[in-house]
mmCIF file of C-alpha atoms in Angstrom:
data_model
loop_
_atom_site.group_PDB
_atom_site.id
_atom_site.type_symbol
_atom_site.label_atom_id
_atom_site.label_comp_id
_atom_site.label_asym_id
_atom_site.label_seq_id
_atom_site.Cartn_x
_atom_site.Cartn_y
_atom_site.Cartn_z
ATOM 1 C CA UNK A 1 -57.945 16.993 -38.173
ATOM 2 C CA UNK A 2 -61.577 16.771 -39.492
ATOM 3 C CA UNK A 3 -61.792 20.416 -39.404
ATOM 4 C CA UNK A 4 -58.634 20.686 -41.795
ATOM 5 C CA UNK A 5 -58.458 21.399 -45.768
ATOM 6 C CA UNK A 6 -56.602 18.461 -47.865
ATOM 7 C CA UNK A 7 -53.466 20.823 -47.969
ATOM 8 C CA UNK A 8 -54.062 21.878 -44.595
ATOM 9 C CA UNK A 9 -54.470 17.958 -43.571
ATOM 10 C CA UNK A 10 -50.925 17.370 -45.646
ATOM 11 C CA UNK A 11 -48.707 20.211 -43.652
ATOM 12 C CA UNK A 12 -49.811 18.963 -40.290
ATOM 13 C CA UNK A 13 -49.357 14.710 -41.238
ATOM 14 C CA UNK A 14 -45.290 15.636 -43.125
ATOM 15 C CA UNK A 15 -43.509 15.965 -40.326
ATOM 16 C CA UNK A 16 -40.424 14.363 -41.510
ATOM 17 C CA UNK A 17 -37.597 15.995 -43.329
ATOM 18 C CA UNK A 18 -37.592 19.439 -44.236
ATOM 19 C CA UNK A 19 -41.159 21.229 -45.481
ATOM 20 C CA UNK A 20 -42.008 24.872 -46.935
ATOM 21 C CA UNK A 21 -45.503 25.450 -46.444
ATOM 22 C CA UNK A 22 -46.668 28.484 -48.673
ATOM 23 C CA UNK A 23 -49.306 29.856 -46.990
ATOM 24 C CA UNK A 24 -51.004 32.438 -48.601
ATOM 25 C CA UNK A 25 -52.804 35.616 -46.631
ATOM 26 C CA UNK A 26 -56.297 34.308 -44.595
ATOM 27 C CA UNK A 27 -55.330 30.233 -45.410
ATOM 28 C CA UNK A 28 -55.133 29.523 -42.056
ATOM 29 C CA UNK A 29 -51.636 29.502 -41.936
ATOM 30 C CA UNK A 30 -51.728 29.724 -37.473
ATOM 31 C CA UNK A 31 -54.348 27.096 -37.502
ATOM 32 C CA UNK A 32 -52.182 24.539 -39.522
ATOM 33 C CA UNK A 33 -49.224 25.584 -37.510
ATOM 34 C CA UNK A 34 -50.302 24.917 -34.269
ATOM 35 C CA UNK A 35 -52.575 21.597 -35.784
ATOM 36 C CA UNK A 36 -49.073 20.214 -37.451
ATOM 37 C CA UNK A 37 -47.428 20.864 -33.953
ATOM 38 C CA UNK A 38 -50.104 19.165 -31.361
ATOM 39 C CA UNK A 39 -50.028 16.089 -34.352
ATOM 40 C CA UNK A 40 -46.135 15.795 -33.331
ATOM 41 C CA UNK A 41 -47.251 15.589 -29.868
ATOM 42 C CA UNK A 42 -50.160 13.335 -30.602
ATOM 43 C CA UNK A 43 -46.806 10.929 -32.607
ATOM 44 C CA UNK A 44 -44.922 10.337 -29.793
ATOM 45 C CA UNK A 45 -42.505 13.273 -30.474
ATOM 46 C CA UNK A 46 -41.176 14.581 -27.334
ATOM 47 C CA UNK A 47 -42.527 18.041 -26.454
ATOM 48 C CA UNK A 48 -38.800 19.177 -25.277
ATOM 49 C CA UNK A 49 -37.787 18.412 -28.443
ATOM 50 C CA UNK A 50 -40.336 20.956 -30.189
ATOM 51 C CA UNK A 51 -39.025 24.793 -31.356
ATOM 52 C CA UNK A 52 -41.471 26.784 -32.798
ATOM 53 C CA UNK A 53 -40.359 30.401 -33.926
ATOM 54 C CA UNK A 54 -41.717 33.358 -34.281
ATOM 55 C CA UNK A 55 -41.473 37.408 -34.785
ATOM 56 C CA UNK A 56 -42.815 39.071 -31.757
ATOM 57 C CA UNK A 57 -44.073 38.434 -28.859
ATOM 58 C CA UNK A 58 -47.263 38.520 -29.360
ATOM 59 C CA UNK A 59 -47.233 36.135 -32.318
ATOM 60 C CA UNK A 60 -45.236 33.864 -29.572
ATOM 61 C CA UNK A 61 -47.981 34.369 -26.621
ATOM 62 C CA UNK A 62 -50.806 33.441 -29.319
ATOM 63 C CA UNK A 63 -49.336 30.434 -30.563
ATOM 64 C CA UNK A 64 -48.343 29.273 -26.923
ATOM 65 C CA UNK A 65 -52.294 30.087 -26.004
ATOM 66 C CA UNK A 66 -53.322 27.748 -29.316
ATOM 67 C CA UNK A 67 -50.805 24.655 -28.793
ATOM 68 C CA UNK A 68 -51.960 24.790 -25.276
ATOM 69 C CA UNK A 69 -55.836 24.473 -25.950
ATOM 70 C CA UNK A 70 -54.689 21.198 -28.478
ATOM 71 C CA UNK A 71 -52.632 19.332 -25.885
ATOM 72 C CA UNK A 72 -52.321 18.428 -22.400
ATOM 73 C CA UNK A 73 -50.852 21.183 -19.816
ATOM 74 C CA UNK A 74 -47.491 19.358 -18.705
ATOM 75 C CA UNK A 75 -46.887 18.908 -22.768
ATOM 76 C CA UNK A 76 -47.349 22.239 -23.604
ATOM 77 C CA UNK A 77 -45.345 23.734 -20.926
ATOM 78 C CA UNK A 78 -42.401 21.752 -22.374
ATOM 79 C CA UNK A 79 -42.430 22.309 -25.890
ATOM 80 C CA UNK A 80 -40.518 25.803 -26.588
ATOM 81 C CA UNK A 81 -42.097 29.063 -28.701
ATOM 82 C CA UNK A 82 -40.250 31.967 -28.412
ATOM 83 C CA UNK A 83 -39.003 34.813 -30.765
ATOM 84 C CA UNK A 84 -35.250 34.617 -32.493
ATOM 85 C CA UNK A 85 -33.884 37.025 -29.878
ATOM 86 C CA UNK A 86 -35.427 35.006 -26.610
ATOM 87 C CA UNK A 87 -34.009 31.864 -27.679
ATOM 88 C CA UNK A 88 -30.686 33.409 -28.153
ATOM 89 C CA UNK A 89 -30.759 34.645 -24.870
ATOM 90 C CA UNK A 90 -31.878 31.103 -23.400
ATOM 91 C CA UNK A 91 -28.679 29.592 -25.886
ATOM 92 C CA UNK A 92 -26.196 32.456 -24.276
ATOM 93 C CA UNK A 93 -27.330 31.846 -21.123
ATOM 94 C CA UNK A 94 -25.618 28.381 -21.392
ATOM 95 C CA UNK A 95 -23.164 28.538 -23.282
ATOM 96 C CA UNK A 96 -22.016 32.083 -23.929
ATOM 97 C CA UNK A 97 -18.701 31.366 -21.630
ATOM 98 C CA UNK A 98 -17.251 30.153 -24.507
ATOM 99 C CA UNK A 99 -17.268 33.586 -25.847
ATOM 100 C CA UNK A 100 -15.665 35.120 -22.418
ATOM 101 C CA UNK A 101 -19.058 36.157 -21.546
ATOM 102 C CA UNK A 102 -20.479 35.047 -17.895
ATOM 103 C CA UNK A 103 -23.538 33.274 -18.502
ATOM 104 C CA UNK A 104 -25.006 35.909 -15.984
ATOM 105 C CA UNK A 105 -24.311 38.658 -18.191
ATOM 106 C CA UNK A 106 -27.317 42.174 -18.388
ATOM 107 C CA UNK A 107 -28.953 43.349 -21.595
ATOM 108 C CA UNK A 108 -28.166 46.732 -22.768
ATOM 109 C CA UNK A 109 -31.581 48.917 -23.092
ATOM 110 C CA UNK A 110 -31.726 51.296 -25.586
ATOM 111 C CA UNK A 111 -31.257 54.139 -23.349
ATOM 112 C CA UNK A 112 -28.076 52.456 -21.713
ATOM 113 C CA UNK A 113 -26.561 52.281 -25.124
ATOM 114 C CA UNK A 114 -27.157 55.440 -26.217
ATOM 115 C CA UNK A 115 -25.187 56.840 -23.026
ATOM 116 C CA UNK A 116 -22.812 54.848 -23.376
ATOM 117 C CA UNK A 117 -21.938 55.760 -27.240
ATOM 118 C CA UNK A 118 -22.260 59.174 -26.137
ATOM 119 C CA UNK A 119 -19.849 58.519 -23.140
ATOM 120 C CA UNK A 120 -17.406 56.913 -26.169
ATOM 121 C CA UNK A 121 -17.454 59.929 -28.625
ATOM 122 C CA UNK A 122 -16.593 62.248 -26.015
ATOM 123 C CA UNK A 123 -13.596 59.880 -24.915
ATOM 124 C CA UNK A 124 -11.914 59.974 -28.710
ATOM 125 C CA UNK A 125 -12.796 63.873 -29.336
ATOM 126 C CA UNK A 126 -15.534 63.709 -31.058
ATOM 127 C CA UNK A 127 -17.103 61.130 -33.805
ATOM 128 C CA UNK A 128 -15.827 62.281 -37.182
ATOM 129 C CA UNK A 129 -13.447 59.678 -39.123
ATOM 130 C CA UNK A 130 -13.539 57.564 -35.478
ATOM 131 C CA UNK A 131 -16.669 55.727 -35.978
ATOM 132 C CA UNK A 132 -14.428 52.233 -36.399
ATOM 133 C CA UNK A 133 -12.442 52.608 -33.449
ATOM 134 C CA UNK A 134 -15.834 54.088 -31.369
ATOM 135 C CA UNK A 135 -17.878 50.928 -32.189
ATOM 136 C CA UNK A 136 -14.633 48.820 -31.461
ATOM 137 C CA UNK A 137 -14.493 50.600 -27.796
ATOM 138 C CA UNK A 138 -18.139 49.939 -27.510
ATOM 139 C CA UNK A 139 -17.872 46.350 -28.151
ATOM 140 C CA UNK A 140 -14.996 45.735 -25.840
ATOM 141 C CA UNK A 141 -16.446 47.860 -23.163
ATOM 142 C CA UNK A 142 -19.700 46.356 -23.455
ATOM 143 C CA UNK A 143 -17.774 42.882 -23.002
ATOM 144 C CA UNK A 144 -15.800 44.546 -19.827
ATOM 145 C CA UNK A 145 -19.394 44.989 -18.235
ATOM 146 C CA UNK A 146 -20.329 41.700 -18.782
ATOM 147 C CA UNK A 147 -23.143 42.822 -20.977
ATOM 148 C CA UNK A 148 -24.928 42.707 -24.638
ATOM 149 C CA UNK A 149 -26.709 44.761 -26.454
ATOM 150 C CA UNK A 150 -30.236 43.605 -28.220
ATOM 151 C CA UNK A 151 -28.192 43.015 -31.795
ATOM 152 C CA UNK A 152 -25.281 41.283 -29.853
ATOM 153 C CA UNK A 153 -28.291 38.547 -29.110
ATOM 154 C CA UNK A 154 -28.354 37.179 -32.456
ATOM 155 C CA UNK A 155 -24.606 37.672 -33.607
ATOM 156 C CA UNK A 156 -23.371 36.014 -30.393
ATOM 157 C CA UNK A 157 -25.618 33.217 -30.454
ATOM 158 C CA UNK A 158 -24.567 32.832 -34.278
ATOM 159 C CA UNK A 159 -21.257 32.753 -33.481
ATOM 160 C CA UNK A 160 -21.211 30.546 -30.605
ATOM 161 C CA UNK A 161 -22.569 27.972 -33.022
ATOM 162 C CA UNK A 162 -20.609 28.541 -35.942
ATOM 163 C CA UNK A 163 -17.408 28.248 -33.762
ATOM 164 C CA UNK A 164 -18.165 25.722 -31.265
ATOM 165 C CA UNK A 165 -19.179 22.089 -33.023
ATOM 166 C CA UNK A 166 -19.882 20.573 -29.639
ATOM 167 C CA UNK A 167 -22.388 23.567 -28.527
ATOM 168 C CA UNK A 168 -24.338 23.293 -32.063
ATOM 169 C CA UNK A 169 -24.379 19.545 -31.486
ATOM 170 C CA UNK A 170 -26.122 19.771 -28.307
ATOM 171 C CA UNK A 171 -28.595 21.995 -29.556
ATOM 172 C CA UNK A 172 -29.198 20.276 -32.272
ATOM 173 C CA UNK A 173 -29.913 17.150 -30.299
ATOM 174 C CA UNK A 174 -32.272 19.367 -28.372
ATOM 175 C CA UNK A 175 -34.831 20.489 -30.452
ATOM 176 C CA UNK A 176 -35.021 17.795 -33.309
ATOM 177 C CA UNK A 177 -38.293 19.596 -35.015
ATOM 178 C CA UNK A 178 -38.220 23.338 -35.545
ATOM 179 C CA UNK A 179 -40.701 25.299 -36.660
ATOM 180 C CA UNK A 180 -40.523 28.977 -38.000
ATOM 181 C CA UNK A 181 -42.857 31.224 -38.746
ATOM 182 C CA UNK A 182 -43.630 34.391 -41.143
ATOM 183 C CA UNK A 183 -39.926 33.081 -43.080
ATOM 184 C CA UNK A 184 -40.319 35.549 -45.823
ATOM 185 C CA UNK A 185 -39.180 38.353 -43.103
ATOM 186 C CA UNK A 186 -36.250 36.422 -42.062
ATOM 187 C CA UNK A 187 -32.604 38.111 -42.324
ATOM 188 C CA UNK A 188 -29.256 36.598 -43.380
ATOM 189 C CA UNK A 189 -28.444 36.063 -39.733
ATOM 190 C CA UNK A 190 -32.054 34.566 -38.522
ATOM 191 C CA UNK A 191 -30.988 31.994 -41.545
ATOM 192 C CA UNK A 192 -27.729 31.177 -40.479
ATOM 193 C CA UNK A 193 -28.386 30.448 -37.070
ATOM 194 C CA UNK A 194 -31.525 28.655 -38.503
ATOM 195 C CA UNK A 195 -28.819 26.615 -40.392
ATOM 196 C CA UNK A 196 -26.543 25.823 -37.280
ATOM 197 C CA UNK A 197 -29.686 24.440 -34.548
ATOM 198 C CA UNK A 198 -31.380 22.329 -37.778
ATOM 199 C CA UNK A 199 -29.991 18.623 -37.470
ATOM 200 C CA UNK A 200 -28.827 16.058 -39.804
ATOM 201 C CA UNK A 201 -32.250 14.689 -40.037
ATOM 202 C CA UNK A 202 -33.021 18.613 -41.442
ATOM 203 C CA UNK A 203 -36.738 18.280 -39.228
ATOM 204 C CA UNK A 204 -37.589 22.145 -39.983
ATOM 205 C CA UNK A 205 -40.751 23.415 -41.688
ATOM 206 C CA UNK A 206 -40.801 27.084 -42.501
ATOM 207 C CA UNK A 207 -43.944 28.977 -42.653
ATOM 208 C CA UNK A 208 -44.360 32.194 -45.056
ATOM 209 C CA UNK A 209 -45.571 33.668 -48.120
ATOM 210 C CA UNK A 210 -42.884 35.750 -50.686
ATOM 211 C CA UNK A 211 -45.696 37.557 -51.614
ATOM 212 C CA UNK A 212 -46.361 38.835 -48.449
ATOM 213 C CA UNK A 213 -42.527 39.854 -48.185
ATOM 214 C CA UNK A 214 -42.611 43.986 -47.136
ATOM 215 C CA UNK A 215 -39.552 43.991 -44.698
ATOM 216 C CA UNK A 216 -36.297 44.421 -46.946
ATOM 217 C CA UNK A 217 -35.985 47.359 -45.824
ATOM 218 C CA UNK A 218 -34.900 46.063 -42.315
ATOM 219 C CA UNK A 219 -33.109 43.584 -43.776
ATOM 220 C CA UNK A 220 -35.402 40.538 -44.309
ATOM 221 C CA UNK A 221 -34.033 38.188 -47.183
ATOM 222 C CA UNK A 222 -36.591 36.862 -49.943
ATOM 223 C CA UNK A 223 -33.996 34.603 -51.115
ATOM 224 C CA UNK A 224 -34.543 32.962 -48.146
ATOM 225 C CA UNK A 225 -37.802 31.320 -48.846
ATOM 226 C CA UNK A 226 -37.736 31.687 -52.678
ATOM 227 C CA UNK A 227 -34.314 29.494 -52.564
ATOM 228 C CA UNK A 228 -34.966 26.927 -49.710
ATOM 229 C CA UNK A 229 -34.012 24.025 -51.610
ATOM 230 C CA UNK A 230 -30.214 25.641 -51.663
ATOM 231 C CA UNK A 231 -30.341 25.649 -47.991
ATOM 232 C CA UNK A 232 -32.253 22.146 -46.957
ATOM 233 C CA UNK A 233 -32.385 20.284 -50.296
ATOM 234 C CA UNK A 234 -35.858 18.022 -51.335
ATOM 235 C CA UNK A 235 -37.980 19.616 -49.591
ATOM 236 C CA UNK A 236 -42.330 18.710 -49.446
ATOM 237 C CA UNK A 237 -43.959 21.983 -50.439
ATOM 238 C CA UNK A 238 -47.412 22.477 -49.321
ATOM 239 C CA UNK A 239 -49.338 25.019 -50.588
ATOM 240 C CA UNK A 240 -52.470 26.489 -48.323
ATOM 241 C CA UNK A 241 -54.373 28.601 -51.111
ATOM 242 C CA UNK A 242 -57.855 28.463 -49.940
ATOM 243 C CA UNK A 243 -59.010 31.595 -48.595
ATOM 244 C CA UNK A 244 -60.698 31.973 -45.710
ATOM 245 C CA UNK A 245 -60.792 35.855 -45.284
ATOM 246 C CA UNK A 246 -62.109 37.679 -48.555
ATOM 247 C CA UNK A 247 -64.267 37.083 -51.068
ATOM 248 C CA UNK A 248 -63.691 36.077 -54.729
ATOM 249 C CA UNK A 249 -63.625 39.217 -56.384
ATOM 250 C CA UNK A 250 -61.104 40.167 -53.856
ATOM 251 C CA UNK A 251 -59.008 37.719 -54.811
ATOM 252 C CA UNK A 252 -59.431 37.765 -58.430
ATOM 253 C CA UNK A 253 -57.898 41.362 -58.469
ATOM 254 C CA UNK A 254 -54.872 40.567 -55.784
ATOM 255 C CA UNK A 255 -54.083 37.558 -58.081
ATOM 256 C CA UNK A 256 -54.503 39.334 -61.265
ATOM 257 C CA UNK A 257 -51.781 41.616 -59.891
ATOM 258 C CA UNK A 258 -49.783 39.635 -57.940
ATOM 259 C CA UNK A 259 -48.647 37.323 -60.567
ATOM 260 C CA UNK A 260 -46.310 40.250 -62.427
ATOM 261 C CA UNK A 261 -44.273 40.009 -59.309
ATOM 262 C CA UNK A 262 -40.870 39.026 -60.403
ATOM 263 C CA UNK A 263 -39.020 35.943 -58.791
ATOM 264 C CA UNK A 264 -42.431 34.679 -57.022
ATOM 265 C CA UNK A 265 -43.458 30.966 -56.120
ATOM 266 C CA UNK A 266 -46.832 30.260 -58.349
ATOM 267 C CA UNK A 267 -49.880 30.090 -56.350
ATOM 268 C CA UNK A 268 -53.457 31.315 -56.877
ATOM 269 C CA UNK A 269 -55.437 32.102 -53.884
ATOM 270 C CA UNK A 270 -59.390 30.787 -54.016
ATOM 271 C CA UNK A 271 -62.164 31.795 -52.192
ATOM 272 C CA UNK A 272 -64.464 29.466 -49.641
ATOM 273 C CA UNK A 273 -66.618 32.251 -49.639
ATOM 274 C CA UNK A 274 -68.981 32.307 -52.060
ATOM 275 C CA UNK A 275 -70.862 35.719 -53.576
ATOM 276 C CA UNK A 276 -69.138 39.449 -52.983
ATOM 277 C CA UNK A 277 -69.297 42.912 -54.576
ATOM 278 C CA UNK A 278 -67.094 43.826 -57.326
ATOM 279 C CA UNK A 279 -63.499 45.972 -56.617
ATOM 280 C CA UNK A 280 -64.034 49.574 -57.864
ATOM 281 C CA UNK A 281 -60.819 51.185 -58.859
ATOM 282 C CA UNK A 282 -61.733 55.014 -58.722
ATOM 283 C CA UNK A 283 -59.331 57.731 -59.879
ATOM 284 C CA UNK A 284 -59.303 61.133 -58.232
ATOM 285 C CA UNK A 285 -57.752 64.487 -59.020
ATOM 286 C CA UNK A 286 -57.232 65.708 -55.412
ATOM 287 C CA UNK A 287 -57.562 64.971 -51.676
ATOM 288 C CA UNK A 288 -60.717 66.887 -51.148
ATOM 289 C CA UNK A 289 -62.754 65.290 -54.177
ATOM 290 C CA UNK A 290 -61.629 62.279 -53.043
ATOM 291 C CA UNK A 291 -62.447 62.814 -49.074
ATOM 292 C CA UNK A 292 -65.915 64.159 -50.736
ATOM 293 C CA UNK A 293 -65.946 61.025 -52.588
ATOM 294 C CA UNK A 294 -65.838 58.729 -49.581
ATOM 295 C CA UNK A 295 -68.312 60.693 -47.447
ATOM 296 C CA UNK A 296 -70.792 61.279 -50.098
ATOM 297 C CA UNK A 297 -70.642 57.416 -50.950
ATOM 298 C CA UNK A 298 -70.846 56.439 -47.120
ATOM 299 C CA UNK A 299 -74.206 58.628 -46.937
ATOM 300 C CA UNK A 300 -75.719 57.278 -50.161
ATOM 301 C CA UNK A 301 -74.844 52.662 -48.291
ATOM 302 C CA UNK A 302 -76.245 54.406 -45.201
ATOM 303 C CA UNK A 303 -79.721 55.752 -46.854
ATOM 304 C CA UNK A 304 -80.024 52.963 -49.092
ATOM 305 C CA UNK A 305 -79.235 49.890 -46.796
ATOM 306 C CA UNK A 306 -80.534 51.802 -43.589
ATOM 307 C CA UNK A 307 -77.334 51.003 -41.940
ATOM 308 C CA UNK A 308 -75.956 52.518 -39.250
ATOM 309 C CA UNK A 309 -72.274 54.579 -39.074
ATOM 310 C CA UNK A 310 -70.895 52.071 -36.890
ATOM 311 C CA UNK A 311 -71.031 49.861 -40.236
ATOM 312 C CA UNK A 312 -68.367 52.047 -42.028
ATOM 313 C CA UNK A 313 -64.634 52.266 -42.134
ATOM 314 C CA UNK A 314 -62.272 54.573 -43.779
ATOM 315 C CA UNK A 315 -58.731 53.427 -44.036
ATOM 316 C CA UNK A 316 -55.834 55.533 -45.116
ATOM 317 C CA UNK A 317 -52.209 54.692 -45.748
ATOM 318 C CA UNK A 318 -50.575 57.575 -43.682
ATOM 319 C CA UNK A 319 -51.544 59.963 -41.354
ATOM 320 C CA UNK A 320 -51.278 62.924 -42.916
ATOM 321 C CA UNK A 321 -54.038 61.917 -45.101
ATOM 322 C CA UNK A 322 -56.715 62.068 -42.158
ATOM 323 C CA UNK A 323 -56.925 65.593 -41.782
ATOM 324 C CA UNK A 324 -59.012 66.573 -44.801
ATOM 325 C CA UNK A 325 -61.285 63.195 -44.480
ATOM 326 C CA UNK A 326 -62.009 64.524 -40.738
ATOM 327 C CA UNK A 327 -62.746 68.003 -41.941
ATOM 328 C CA UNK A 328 -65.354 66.826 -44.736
ATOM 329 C CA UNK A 329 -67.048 64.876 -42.086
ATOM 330 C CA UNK A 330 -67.370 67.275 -40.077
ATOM 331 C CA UNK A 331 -68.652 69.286 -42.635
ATOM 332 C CA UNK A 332 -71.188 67.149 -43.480
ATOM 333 C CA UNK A 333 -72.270 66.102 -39.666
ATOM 334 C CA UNK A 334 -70.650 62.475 -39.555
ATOM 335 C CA UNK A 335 -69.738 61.323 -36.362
ATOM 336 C CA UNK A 336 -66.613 59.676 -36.601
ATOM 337 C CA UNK A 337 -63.397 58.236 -34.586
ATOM 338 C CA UNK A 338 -59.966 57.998 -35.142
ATOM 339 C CA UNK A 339 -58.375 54.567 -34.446
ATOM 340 C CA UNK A 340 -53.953 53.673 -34.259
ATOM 341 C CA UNK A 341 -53.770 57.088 -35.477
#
């Protein structure tokens, strides 16, 4: 706890009721996380009880890896993380007979549903002006199998709560403090079945930034986090706005432009660190002044601060944009290599 910011300090110690913490980028949003759930542990709070959710796996694995370094083994094995889709699985897997599922049903791979689609166009002669009554044969046949696809995850588990008072009591009663990470990229879906497994004592803190919100495109919800009083009402809202990560000019330039987002929670991010160069905003009429730019820039650091190239990065928003940056290296004898390209 000693190691903790005062807003830091206040996200892990509210543990009652529901809480948004706003957690700007490089706040230690992860850090508080798994702090605020080893401090329910450290309570008295039942590990079973614990939910923490996240995005991927990864995200899951890490946070699993951190809890487990804060409290003992046997606690840690108990308390749940997992992604939205593998806890629907683990609520099927119970209770999905109520749907007229078996409980041992198979998940549909990609590939699997693919053939199977295929399998269904050629059955009604061909997809044009059938697409309702194809995905309606999918979804029964899929059912015949005994199987679900990766969306069916979600919907199913939604549903199975929505319709079933007794089966969203349980759960309820299961995990009395949930936890969910990176909300700003949660869907309409994610928040109803958030809504159904929260209790009457509304125990769930949600974890995001809206200005860190890039996903609409797949469906994530802003409203979600920029309206969470509509959904869990008196909320505490903590916000982490010390930055950990960059240095103040940095910030001063993200803030200056952040704030003409419209429909945005207020924050300002502020630095710990202390010094750092100013942001140059250079303008340039092509890619190849621009790629000489960069390299001739590079050579003047590396001269100058006798640095090696190992010290340098170029990063570039899409891949097509590499190809005249390698060329002018190589032009000008730069060892270089490409990385995630």
């Amino acid at each position: 706890m000693e190691s903790l910011n005062a807003a830091q300090r206040r996200a892990v110690q509210t543990l009652q009721g529901p809480v948004l913490i706003l957690a700007g980028a490089g706040t230690g949003k992860t850090r508080t996380v798994t702090c605020r759930i080893a401090h329910m542990v450290d309570r008295g709070i039942s590990p079973k009880s614990i939910l923490a959710v996240t995005f991927t796996n990864k995200a899951a694995l890490e946070m699993r890896k951190r809890v487990g370094q804060m409290v003992d083994r046997k606690a840690a094995r108990q308390i749940m993380v997992s992604t939205f889709h593998s806890l629907c699985v683990r609520i099927l897997r119970e209770d999905i007979g109520r749907l007229g599922y078996k409980t041992n049903f198979t998940i549909y791979s990609g590939s699997e549903q693919s053939g199977l689609i295929r399998r269904l166009i050629v059955r009604h002669g061909g997809i044009k002006e059938k697409i309702g009554p194809i995905a309606a044969s999918y979804q029964r046949e899929l059912q015949a199998q005994n199987s679900v696809d990766f969306d069916d995850l979600l919907i199913l588990a939604d549903k199975l709560l929505k319709e079933h008072p007794d089966v969203r009591a349980a759960w309820q009663q299961r995990f009395r403090y949930i936890t969910v990470d990176e909300f700003q990229d949660t869907n309409s879906l994610q928040m109803s079945l958030l809504g159904h497994l929260v209790g009457p004592d509304h125990n769930v803190c949600v974890v995001g930034d809206d200005d860190q919100s890039i996903y609409g495109w797949r469906g994530a919800q802003i409203s979600n986090i920029l309206e969470f009083e509509r959904f869990f009402p008196n909320p505490s809202v903590i916000k982490l706005e010390e930055n950990y990560r960059c240095t103040a000019p940095i910030l001063d330039t993200a803030n200056a432009l952040i704030r003409h987002n419209l429909g945005r929670r207020d924050k300002t991010l502020r630095a710990h660190k202390g010094g750092g160069d100013p942001v140059r905003l250079i303008s340039m009429p092509g890619d190849s002044d621009e790629a000489e730019f960069i390299i001739t820039d590079i050579e003047n650091v590396r001269r100058q601060e006798e640095r090696p190239w190992e010290d340098f990065a170029i990063l570039f928003r899409a891949n097509t944009q590499s190809r005249v940056i390698e060329q002018t290296l190589r032009e000008h004898k730069i060892p270089y290599r490409m990385v995630g390209a």
